[in-house]
Short mmCIF file of C-alpha atoms in Angstrom, two decimals:
data_model
loop_
_atom_site.label_atom_id
_atom_site.label_comp_id
_atom_site.label_asym_id
_atom_site.label_seq_id
_atom_site.Cartn_x
_atom_site.Cartn_y
_atom_site.Cartn_z
CA UNK A 1 136.48 110.16 106.18
CA UNK A 2 137.53 110.63 109.76
CA UNK A 3 137.72 107.24 111.45
CA UNK A 4 135.23 108.27 114.13
CA UNK A 5 132.34 108.57 111.66
CA UNK A 6 132.61 104.87 110.97
CA UNK A 7 132.12 104.07 114.65
CA UNK A 8 129.52 106.59 115.80
CA UNK A 9 126.13 105.17 116.77
CA UNK A 10 123.39 105.51 114.13
CA UNK A 11 121.39 107.82 116.43
CA UNK A 12 124.33 110.27 116.51
CA UNK A 13 124.74 110.00 112.74
CA UNK A 14 121.06 110.73 112.21
CA UNK A 15 121.20 113.78 114.49
CA UNK A 16 124.20 115.11 112.60
CA UNK A 17 122.32 114.59 109.33
CA UNK A 18 119.17 116.18 110.80
CA UNK A 19 121.17 119.32 111.62
CA UNK A 20 122.47 119.35 108.01
CA UNK A 21 126.01 118.83 109.25
CA UNK A 22 126.42 115.83 106.93
CA UNK A 23 125.16 116.39 103.37
CA UNK A 24 127.01 113.68 101.48
CA UNK A 25 126.85 109.92 100.88
CA UNK A 26 126.55 107.75 103.99
CA UNK A 27 128.80 104.90 102.87
CA UNK A 28 131.18 104.10 105.73
CA UNK A 29 129.15 105.90 108.42
CA UNK A 30 128.18 103.77 111.46
CA UNK A 31 129.74 100.62 110.05
CA UNK A 32 127.92 97.39 110.81
CA UNK A 33 124.46 98.96 110.82
CA UNK A 34 121.82 98.50 108.14
CA UNK A 35 121.45 101.44 105.78
CA UNK A 36 118.26 101.68 103.76
CA UNK A 37 116.82 103.11 100.56
CA UNK A 38 113.75 105.32 100.97
CA UNK A 39 110.56 105.47 98.92
CA UNK A 40 107.66 107.61 100.15
CA UNK A 41 104.28 107.21 98.48
CA UNK A 42 100.72 108.41 99.12
CA UNK A 43 98.62 106.04 101.23
CA UNK A 44 96.30 105.07 98.37
CA UNK A 45 99.27 103.37 96.67
CA UNK A 46 100.74 101.90 99.86
CA UNK A 47 98.97 98.54 99.94
CA UNK A 48 99.79 97.74 96.31
CA UNK A 49 103.40 98.85 96.82
CA UNK A 50 103.84 96.82 100.01
CA UNK A 51 102.33 93.83 98.20
CA UNK A 52 104.71 94.41 95.28
CA UNK A 53 107.64 94.35 97.71
CA UNK A 54 106.27 91.26 99.44
CA UNK A 55 105.98 89.48 96.08
CA UNK A 56 109.46 90.55 94.97
CA UNK A 57 111.55 90.22 98.12
CA UNK A 58 114.91 89.92 96.35
CA UNK A 59 114.83 93.36 94.67
CA UNK A 60 112.53 94.90 97.31
CA UNK A 61 113.56 93.75 100.80
CA UNK A 62 111.42 95.76 103.23
CA UNK A 63 113.32 96.88 106.33
CA UNK A 64 110.50 98.99 107.79
CA UNK A 65 107.36 100.87 106.81
CA UNK A 66 106.12 103.98 108.57
CA UNK A 67 102.44 104.34 109.40
CA UNK A 68 100.54 106.90 107.29
CA UNK A 69 101.47 110.44 108.36
CA UNK A 70 104.27 109.35 110.69
CA UNK A 71 107.97 109.86 110.05
CA UNK A 72 109.03 107.28 112.62
CA UNK A 73 110.41 103.91 111.54
CA UNK A 74 109.28 102.20 114.76
CA UNK A 75 111.17 98.98 114.10
CA UNK A 76 114.32 100.17 112.42
CA UNK A 77 115.05 103.42 114.29
CA UNK A 78 112.51 104.46 116.95
CA UNK A 79 114.37 107.74 117.57
CA UNK A 80 114.69 108.47 113.86
CA UNK A 81 112.64 110.60 111.48
CA UNK A 82 112.60 109.77 107.80
CA UNK A 83 111.51 113.36 107.02
CA UNK A 84 114.83 114.83 108.21
CA UNK A 85 117.41 112.08 108.75
CA UNK A 86 118.52 111.50 105.17
CA UNK A 87 121.30 113.78 103.89
CA UNK A 88 119.67 114.41 100.53
CA UNK A 89 116.17 113.69 99.20
CA UNK A 90 114.79 113.69 95.68
CA UNK A 91 111.24 114.83 94.98
CA UNK A 92 109.30 113.50 92.00
CA UNK A 93 105.90 114.81 90.90
CA UNK A 94 103.87 112.75 88.44
CA UNK A 95 106.99 110.68 87.76
CA UNK A 96 109.19 113.72 86.96
CA UNK A 97 112.22 114.73 89.02
CA UNK A 98 111.53 118.18 90.50
CA UNK A 99 114.17 119.00 93.11
CA UNK A 100 116.68 117.86 95.71
CA UNK A 101 116.27 118.77 99.38
CA UNK A 102 117.86 118.07 102.77
CA UNK A 103 114.51 117.98 104.60
CA UNK A 104 111.00 117.07 103.49
CA UNK A 105 109.02 118.00 106.61
CA UNK A 106 106.94 120.63 104.82
CA UNK A 107 105.95 118.12 102.12
CA UNK A 108 104.59 115.66 104.66
CA UNK A 109 100.91 115.12 105.29
CA UNK A 110 98.76 112.45 106.91
CA UNK A 111 98.74 110.43 103.69
CA UNK A 112 102.49 109.85 103.38
CA UNK A 113 103.80 106.31 103.89
CA UNK A 114 107.56 105.72 103.94
CA UNK A 115 109.18 102.46 102.86
CA UNK A 116 112.72 101.67 103.99
CA UNK A 117 114.20 99.10 101.63
CA UNK A 118 117.39 97.11 102.19
CA UNK A 119 120.50 98.05 100.23
CA UNK A 120 123.58 96.19 99.12
CA UNK A 121 125.89 97.79 101.71
CA UNK A 122 124.92 94.97 104.09
CA UNK A 123 126.00 92.06 101.93
CA UNK A 124 128.99 93.98 100.56
CA UNK A 125 130.31 94.29 104.10
CA UNK A 126 129.86 90.52 104.49
CA UNK A 127 131.63 89.86 101.19
CA UNK A 128 134.60 92.02 102.21
CA UNK A 129 134.75 90.31 105.61
CA UNK A 130 134.96 87.03 103.71
CA UNK A 131 137.81 88.22 101.52
CA UNK A 132 135.73 88.62 98.36
CA UNK A 133 136.97 91.82 96.67
CA UNK A 134 134.40 94.29 95.30
CA UNK A 135 135.48 95.96 92.09
CA UNK A 136 133.50 99.22 92.24
CA UNK A 137 134.81 99.85 95.76
CA UNK A 138 138.38 99.20 94.51
CA UNK A 139 137.75 101.56 91.59
CA UNK A 140 136.03 104.14 93.83
CA UNK A 141 132.88 104.42 91.72
CA UNK A 142 129.22 103.40 91.86
CA UNK A 143 128.17 99.80 91.35
CA UNK A 144 127.06 99.16 87.73
CA UNK A 145 123.31 98.51 87.46
CA UNK A 146 121.32 97.13 84.52
CA UNK A 147 117.70 96.76 83.50
CA UNK A 148 117.01 93.09 82.76
CA UNK A 149 114.36 91.13 80.89
CA UNK A 150 113.37 89.40 84.15
CA UNK A 151 109.87 90.63 85.02
CA UNK A 152 108.96 91.34 88.61
CA UNK A 153 105.73 89.79 89.86
CA UNK A 154 102.97 92.36 89.32
CA UNK A 155 100.95 93.71 92.27
CA UNK A 156 98.04 96.05 91.59
CA UNK A 157 99.31 99.00 89.55
CA UNK A 158 102.98 98.13 90.08
CA UNK A 159 104.93 96.11 87.52
CA UNK A 160 108.18 96.22 85.59
CA UNK A 161 111.53 94.54 84.99
CA UNK A 162 114.06 93.75 87.70
CA UNK A 163 117.12 95.98 87.94
CA UNK A 164 120.32 94.17 88.94
CA UNK A 165 123.70 95.27 90.26
CA UNK A 166 126.85 93.53 89.03
CA UNK A 167 130.10 92.62 90.74
CA UNK A 168 132.77 90.79 88.71
CA UNK A 169 134.88 88.19 90.53
CA UNK A 170 136.77 84.93 90.10
CA UNK A 171 134.68 81.78 89.78
CA UNK A 172 136.01 80.61 93.13
CA UNK A 173 134.92 83.85 94.78
CA UNK A 174 131.55 83.58 93.03
CA UNK A 175 130.83 80.35 94.91
CA UNK A 176 131.81 81.92 98.22
CA UNK A 177 129.69 84.97 97.32
CA UNK A 178 126.62 82.75 96.87
CA UNK A 179 127.20 81.22 100.28
CA UNK A 180 127.87 84.50 102.05
CA UNK A 181 124.93 86.43 100.57
CA UNK A 182 122.50 83.51 101.03
CA UNK A 183 122.83 84.21 104.75
CA UNK A 184 121.10 87.56 104.15
CA UNK A 185 117.80 86.74 102.44
CA UNK A 186 116.21 89.95 103.71
CA UNK A 187 118.80 92.25 102.11
CA UNK A 188 118.75 90.94 98.50
CA UNK A 189 120.11 87.48 99.39
CA UNK A 190 121.83 85.18 96.89
CA UNK A 191 122.66 86.37 93.37
CA UNK A 192 119.87 86.16 90.78
CA UNK A 193 122.28 85.32 87.93
CA UNK A 194 125.91 84.35 87.35
CA UNK A 195 127.57 84.53 83.95
CA UNK A 196 126.23 85.38 80.48
CA UNK A 197 124.70 88.88 80.66
CA UNK A 198 122.60 88.36 77.50
CA UNK A 199 120.74 85.50 79.21
CA UNK A 200 119.00 88.14 81.35
CA UNK A 201 118.62 90.71 78.57
CA UNK A 202 121.77 92.78 79.12
CA UNK A 203 123.11 93.65 75.66
CA UNK A 204 126.34 95.42 76.59
CA UNK A 205 127.89 94.79 80.00
CA UNK A 206 130.17 97.82 79.55
CA UNK A 207 127.13 100.15 79.36
CA UNK A 208 125.24 100.03 82.65
CA UNK A 209 121.81 101.73 82.79
CA UNK A 210 122.69 103.27 86.18
CA UNK A 211 125.98 103.69 88.05
CA UNK A 212 129.42 103.24 86.49
CA UNK A 213 131.18 100.72 84.27
CA UNK A 214 133.81 98.63 86.10
CA UNK A 215 136.72 96.47 84.89
CA UNK A 216 136.02 92.77 84.32
CA UNK A 217 139.39 91.01 84.36
CA UNK A 218 140.31 87.87 82.38
CA UNK A 219 138.88 84.80 84.04
CA UNK A 220 136.31 86.75 86.00
CA UNK A 221 132.61 86.11 85.83
CA UNK A 222 129.91 88.78 86.32
CA UNK A 223 127.70 88.08 89.34
CA UNK A 224 124.30 89.77 89.43
CA UNK A 225 122.19 90.66 92.46
CA UNK A 226 118.62 92.00 92.57
CA UNK A 227 118.91 95.74 93.16
CA UNK A 228 116.98 98.11 95.42
CA UNK A 229 116.64 100.56 92.52
CA UNK A 230 113.93 98.22 91.18
CA UNK A 231 111.07 99.35 93.47
CA UNK A 232 111.84 103.04 92.85
CA UNK A 233 111.92 102.48 89.08
CA UNK A 234 108.67 100.53 89.22
CA UNK A 235 106.94 103.12 91.43
CA UNK A 236 108.05 105.94 89.15
CA UNK A 237 106.28 104.34 86.16
CA UNK A 238 102.96 104.77 87.96
CA UNK A 239 103.64 108.53 87.99
CA UNK A 240 102.38 109.12 91.54
CA UNK A 241 101.28 112.68 92.27
CA UNK A 242 104.20 112.86 94.69
CA UNK A 243 107.02 110.47 95.47
CA UNK A 244 110.04 111.12 97.69
CA UNK A 245 113.25 109.07 97.57
CA UNK A 246 116.77 109.35 98.93
CA UNK A 247 119.40 110.73 96.57
CA UNK A 248 121.70 107.88 95.40
CA UNK A 249 124.17 106.92 98.13
CA UNK A 250 122.48 109.20 100.69
CA UNK A 251 120.84 106.52 102.81
CA UNK A 252 118.83 106.26 106.01
CA UNK A 253 120.99 104.74 108.77
CA UNK A 254 119.02 102.37 111.00
CA UNK A 255 119.70 101.02 114.51
CA UNK A 256 119.65 97.45 113.16
CA UNK A 257 122.90 95.57 112.90
CA UNK A 258 123.80 93.89 109.63
CA UNK A 259 124.44 90.60 111.41
CA UNK A 260 120.92 90.62 112.87
CA UNK A 261 119.74 90.07 109.30
CA UNK A 262 121.80 86.93 108.83
CA UNK A 263 119.60 83.88 109.21
CA UNK A 264 122.54 81.57 109.93
CA UNK B 1 94.64 57.78 103.66
CA UNK B 2 95.04 56.15 100.23
CA UNK B 3 98.64 56.41 99.16
CA UNK B 4 97.69 58.21 95.94
CA UNK B 5 96.38 61.29 97.77
CA UNK B 6 99.88 61.93 99.08
CA UNK B 7 101.27 62.05 95.54
CA UNK B 8 98.55 63.81 93.54
CA UNK B 9 99.45 67.24 92.20
CA UNK B 10 98.12 70.21 94.19
CA UNK B 11 95.94 71.27 91.22
CA UNK B 12 94.17 67.89 91.32
CA UNK B 13 93.79 68.11 95.09
CA UNK B 14 92.28 71.59 94.80
CA UNK B 15 89.80 70.45 92.13
CA UNK B 16 88.73 67.53 94.33
CA UNK B 17 88.25 69.95 97.23
CA UNK B 18 86.39 72.42 94.98
CA UNK B 19 83.90 69.66 94.04
CA UNK B 20 83.42 68.96 97.79
CA UNK B 21 84.85 65.46 97.35
CA UNK B 22 87.38 66.11 100.14
CA UNK B 23 85.91 67.73 103.26
CA UNK B 24 88.53 66.84 105.87
CA UNK B 25 92.02 67.91 107.00
CA UNK B 26 94.63 68.21 104.27
CA UNK B 27 97.60 66.82 106.20
CA UNK B 28 99.35 64.26 104.00
CA UNK B 29 97.75 65.43 100.74
CA UNK B 30 100.20 66.36 97.94
CA UNK B 31 103.25 65.79 100.11
CA UNK B 32 106.16 68.13 99.53
CA UNK B 33 104.00 71.13 98.60
CA UNK B 34 103.44 74.18 100.78
CA UNK B 35 100.07 74.24 102.56
CA UNK B 36 98.84 77.56 103.88
CA UNK B 37 96.58 79.13 106.48
CA UNK B 38 93.93 81.54 105.15
CA UNK B 39 92.80 84.89 106.51
CA UNK B 40 90.41 87.04 104.45
CA UNK B 41 89.82 90.63 105.49
CA UNK B 42 88.12 93.70 104.03
CA UNK B 43 90.39 95.93 101.95
CA UNK B 44 90.31 98.82 104.45
CA UNK B 45 92.20 96.59 106.91
CA UNK B 46 94.50 95.00 104.32
CA UNK B 47 97.41 97.45 104.42
CA UNK B 48 97.66 97.39 108.21
CA UNK B 49 97.37 93.59 108.25
CA UNK B 50 100.02 93.14 105.54
CA UNK B 51 102.26 95.53 107.46
CA UNK B 52 101.62 93.55 110.67
CA UNK B 53 102.69 90.37 108.87
CA UNK B 54 105.72 92.12 107.41
CA UNK B 55 106.75 93.30 110.89
CA UNK B 56 106.19 89.88 112.45
CA UNK B 57 107.52 87.46 109.83
CA UNK B 58 108.12 84.56 112.22
CA UNK B 59 104.47 84.12 113.31
CA UNK B 60 103.04 85.60 110.08
CA UNK B 61 105.02 84.34 107.07
CA UNK B 62 103.13 85.57 104.00
CA UNK B 63 103.02 83.03 101.17
CA UNK B 64 100.71 85.03 98.90
CA UNK B 65 98.11 87.80 98.97
CA UNK B 66 95.20 88.03 96.54
CA UNK B 67 94.30 91.36 94.99
CA UNK B 68 91.09 92.95 96.28
CA UNK B 69 88.06 91.10 94.89
CA UNK B 70 90.10 88.28 93.32
CA UNK B 71 90.19 84.70 94.58
CA UNK B 72 93.37 83.86 92.67
CA UNK B 73 96.69 83.46 94.50
CA UNK B 74 98.71 84.42 91.43
CA UNK B 75 102.05 83.44 92.91
CA UNK B 76 101.18 80.37 94.96
CA UNK B 77 98.57 78.68 92.77
CA UNK B 78 97.57 80.50 89.56
CA UNK B 79 94.89 77.88 88.80
CA UNK B 80 93.54 77.97 92.35
CA UNK B 81 90.65 79.83 93.93
CA UNK B 82 90.74 80.61 97.63
CA UNK B 83 86.92 80.99 97.63
CA UNK B 84 86.38 77.28 96.88
CA UNK B 85 89.63 75.32 97.26
CA UNK B 86 89.70 74.93 101.02
CA UNK B 87 87.81 71.94 102.45
CA UNK B 88 86.23 73.87 105.31
CA UNK B 89 86.01 77.61 106.05
CA UNK B 90 85.07 79.49 109.21
CA UNK B 91 83.16 82.76 109.03
CA UNK B 92 83.52 85.39 111.74
CA UNK B 93 81.40 88.53 111.98
CA UNK B 94 82.50 91.32 114.33
CA UNK B 95 84.96 88.87 115.87
CA UNK B 96 82.31 86.20 116.60
CA UNK B 97 82.33 82.74 115.01
CA UNK B 98 79.16 82.41 112.91
CA UNK B 99 79.35 79.31 110.74
CA UNK B 100 81.45 76.74 108.88
CA UNK B 101 81.16 76.37 105.08
CA UNK B 102 82.79 74.47 102.23
CA UNK B 103 82.56 77.44 99.83
CA UNK B 104 82.59 81.21 100.40
CA UNK B 105 81.89 82.41 96.84
CA UNK B 106 78.63 84.11 97.78
CA UNK B 107 80.34 86.05 100.60
CA UNK B 108 82.93 87.51 98.24
CA UNK B 109 82.86 91.08 97.03
CA UNK B 110 85.31 93.51 95.48
CA UNK B 111 86.66 94.45 98.90
CA UNK B 112 87.86 91.01 99.99
CA UNK B 113 91.63 90.47 100.29
CA UNK B 114 92.93 86.97 101.03
CA UNK B 115 96.18 86.29 102.90
CA UNK B 116 97.84 82.87 102.60
CA UNK B 117 100.16 82.39 105.56
CA UNK B 118 102.77 79.65 105.92
CA UNK B 119 102.10 76.75 108.28
CA UNK B 120 104.28 74.38 110.24
CA UNK B 121 103.67 71.40 107.91
CA UNK B 122 106.64 72.58 105.86
CA UNK B 123 109.23 72.54 108.61
CA UNK B 124 107.72 69.45 110.22
CA UNK B 125 108.34 67.57 106.99
CA UNK B 126 111.95 68.78 107.09
CA UNK B 127 112.32 67.71 110.75
CA UNK B 128 111.00 64.21 110.00
CA UNK B 129 113.31 63.92 106.98
CA UNK B 130 116.15 64.75 109.37
CA UNK B 131 115.13 62.07 111.85
CA UNK B 132 113.75 64.46 114.46
CA UNK B 133 110.58 62.81 115.84
CA UNK B 134 107.46 64.95 116.30
CA UNK B 135 105.43 64.02 119.36
CA UNK B 136 101.95 65.19 118.32
CA UNK B 137 102.27 63.24 115.09
CA UNK B 138 103.34 60.16 117.07
CA UNK B 139 100.39 60.69 119.42
CA UNK B 140 98.00 61.43 116.51
CA UNK B 141 96.72 64.71 117.93
CA UNK B 142 97.03 68.45 117.24
CA UNK B 143 100.20 70.33 118.08
CA UNK B 144 99.91 72.11 121.47
CA UNK B 145 99.76 75.90 121.12
CA UNK B 146 100.15 78.58 123.81
CA UNK B 147 99.61 82.30 124.15
CA UNK B 148 102.86 83.90 125.33
CA UNK B 149 103.90 87.18 126.94
CA UNK B 150 105.99 88.02 123.86
CA UNK B 151 104.31 90.97 122.16
CA UNK B 152 104.13 91.14 118.38
CA UNK B 153 105.23 94.42 116.81
CA UNK B 154 102.13 96.60 116.41
CA UNK B 155 100.98 97.79 112.97
CA UNK B 156 98.05 100.17 112.69
CA UNK B 157 95.07 98.60 114.48
CA UNK B 158 96.72 95.19 114.79
CA UNK B 159 98.55 94.14 117.96
CA UNK B 160 98.71 91.27 120.41
CA UNK B 161 100.85 88.51 121.89
CA UNK B 162 102.61 85.84 119.86
CA UNK B 163 101.10 82.36 119.86
CA UNK B 164 103.65 79.53 119.77
CA UNK B 165 103.50 75.82 118.98
CA UNK B 166 105.55 73.38 121.07
CA UNK B 167 107.37 70.17 120.17
CA UNK B 168 109.27 68.31 122.92
CA UNK B 169 112.50 66.60 121.94
CA UNK B 170 115.93 65.55 123.22
CA UNK B 171 118.48 68.32 123.62
CA UNK B 172 120.51 66.77 120.79
CA UNK B 173 117.50 66.88 118.49
CA UNK B 174 116.77 70.46 119.59
CA UNK B 175 120.10 71.58 118.13
CA UNK B 176 119.40 69.78 114.86
CA UNK B 177 115.90 71.28 114.86
CA UNK B 178 117.36 74.81 115.06
CA UNK B 179 119.60 74.06 112.09
CA UNK B 180 116.89 72.41 109.99
CA UNK B 181 114.20 75.04 110.56
CA UNK B 182 116.63 77.96 110.13
CA UNK B 183 116.72 76.93 106.45
CA UNK B 184 113.05 77.93 106.18
CA UNK B 185 112.87 81.57 107.36
CA UNK B 186 109.72 82.17 105.33
CA UNK B 187 107.71 79.42 107.03
CA UNK B 188 108.26 80.29 110.72
CA UNK B 189 112.02 79.61 110.64
CA UNK B 190 114.11 78.86 113.74
CA UNK B 191 112.46 78.34 117.14
CA UNK B 192 111.63 81.47 119.18
CA UNK B 193 112.37 79.76 122.52
CA UNK B 194 113.87 76.57 123.92
CA UNK B 195 113.35 75.42 127.52
CA UNK B 196 111.64 77.07 130.49
CA UNK B 197 108.00 77.75 129.48
CA UNK B 198 107.48 80.36 132.22
CA UNK B 199 110.21 82.54 130.67
CA UNK B 200 107.75 83.30 127.86
CA UNK B 201 104.67 83.52 130.06
CA UNK B 202 103.39 79.93 129.81
CA UNK B 203 102.15 78.98 133.29
CA UNK B 204 101.24 75.33 132.73
CA UNK B 205 102.80 73.46 129.82
CA UNK B 206 100.22 70.66 130.21
CA UNK B 207 97.37 73.07 129.46
CA UNK B 208 97.76 74.45 125.94
CA UNK B 209 95.50 77.34 124.89
CA UNK B 210 94.83 75.65 121.54
CA UNK B 211 95.39 72.09 120.29
CA UNK B 212 96.20 69.11 122.52
CA UNK B 213 98.54 68.31 125.39
CA UNK B 214 101.40 65.96 124.44
CA UNK B 215 103.79 63.82 126.49
CA UNK B 216 107.12 65.41 127.48
CA UNK B 217 109.47 62.55 128.35
CA UNK B 218 112.29 62.66 130.92
CA UNK B 219 115.31 64.44 129.52
CA UNK B 220 113.30 66.21 126.83
CA UNK B 221 113.18 69.96 126.37
CA UNK B 222 110.20 71.88 125.00
CA UNK B 223 111.00 73.72 121.75
CA UNK B 224 108.73 76.60 120.75
CA UNK B 225 108.06 77.98 117.28
CA UNK B 226 106.10 81.09 116.29
CA UNK B 227 102.66 79.88 115.20
CA UNK B 228 100.44 80.86 112.26
CA UNK B 229 97.48 81.10 114.62
CA UNK B 230 98.95 84.42 115.78
CA UNK B 231 97.75 86.60 112.86
CA UNK B 232 94.23 85.13 113.02
CA UNK B 233 94.06 85.75 116.78
CA UNK B 234 95.34 89.29 116.34
CA UNK B 235 92.93 90.04 113.48
CA UNK B 236 89.99 88.70 115.47
CA UNK B 237 90.63 91.21 118.26
CA UNK B 238 89.93 94.04 115.83
CA UNK B 239 86.43 92.53 115.34
CA UNK B 240 86.30 93.09 111.58
CA UNK B 241 82.81 93.24 110.09
CA UNK B 242 83.66 90.03 108.29
CA UNK B 243 86.66 87.71 108.43
CA UNK B 244 87.04 84.34 106.74
CA UNK B 245 89.60 81.71 107.78
CA UNK B 246 90.26 78.03 107.07
CA UNK B 247 88.99 75.56 109.66
CA UNK B 248 91.94 74.16 111.66
CA UNK B 249 93.86 71.58 109.64
CA UNK B 250 91.84 72.30 106.49
CA UNK B 251 94.49 74.14 104.53
CA UNK B 252 95.00 75.67 101.09
CA UNK B 253 97.39 73.49 99.05
CA UNK B 254 99.71 75.59 96.88
CA UNK B 255 101.80 74.70 93.81
CA UNK B 256 104.97 75.74 95.65
CA UNK B 257 107.35 73.06 96.82
CA UNK B 258 108.52 73.08 100.43
CA UNK B 259 112.14 72.92 99.32
CA UNK B 260 111.71 76.10 97.23
CA UNK B 261 111.34 77.90 100.56
CA UNK B 262 114.67 76.67 101.91
CA UNK B 263 117.22 79.44 101.58
CA UNK B 264 120.15 77.00 101.80
#
């Protein structure tokens, strides 16, 4: 990636994406700014889904919600448009994947409500700044993610198990990782589990349900964080008539700085 | 107050309140447990109101939301009932105060959604534990509250200025107060302003809009926190057909411990 993409302002990045001049993952673009997962649902499901996120803030940290029919995330990116400013969308009908697109304007109607949900890029940046290495970045692959036996708190029609992401590290780094990520309660926050995978229902740590397997070295401990895939997985089970998400890694880049989300 | 009331479990306190054996403020009952403000609104306003709270977490920290028609706060107090377990309710119709009650069961229908919103008791307990004195407690009156010129972030039909509470203290204590209350981002969190009242639109600090005036001693600085009165004030402006709140000081006592809401 050309160095300049890491330093351009999010509004420039979004315009580039809107013009379909950037149709690839957004990792490393506009460093220091919050990137978000997208889930778009019909209005009749919006209250239950927002309540589900409110009840499960670790896997479902809400960054912004658009008003029904609007594409504008008024808080996170007033000049942005969630209908066009994501490099690649996925469309699901009745819970089934239908197609990928670079623009969803023609699918929009007055009933669509968009949820921008925090992603792990924010706390990963903080971990790296603190000298905690991140294995899947070193190995240039996706973070391994697992379904657990930890139930989310139900809200209306939405329920299901928590999905976690895993980063292996030394026990010393694990302590620092708890401290560092605790500063960011609104983007997943502290780990939900450290150590024995079977304690949270993971049978084989080498076989993630999503993403890629990574090396766990001798003396390292797996550290698990609540994952933003959870709300998408839970929403999908309801088989909504239509649901729009980002394609993995193709995020919405907000105007909000990562450090604004640190509470200390 | 008899010492035992401070140590009874919240479930006992709620049963006592349900039987109308406690019809007075709940301050000091079941110490260490989160007490919450109540706002009940019709379902058609619930999504916008939840979104308003989500966008304005400092004045509107959501503790729990009941599902439409249910009186059970499943997260905060599974054995509780928000229709009966508050010592005194206020009923508003079309934005006008109509009556006070000790039970709202007969006003309930399948459209009612209850919002439990964090209150300052939680961080006040933490301030006292840290040796930061609280003037309105010393002077045995209500905390002074002021309308400000700081707008909340609009959501749907809900908008309006933030209401703040004020506690005067030494500048040394003000620093400790920032640290202590930053640990509790989900119950108002850090102050929103320290010092000059006119900077946030307060013309006369001796004339609070709600609550009582308290002494500000020489060398003390006023410290302002976002106040849970904000969402009620904002909701009232919409003049909902019906809205139910707690009477001031007559709170809902949850099973959640204050310290569970500390992020560090």
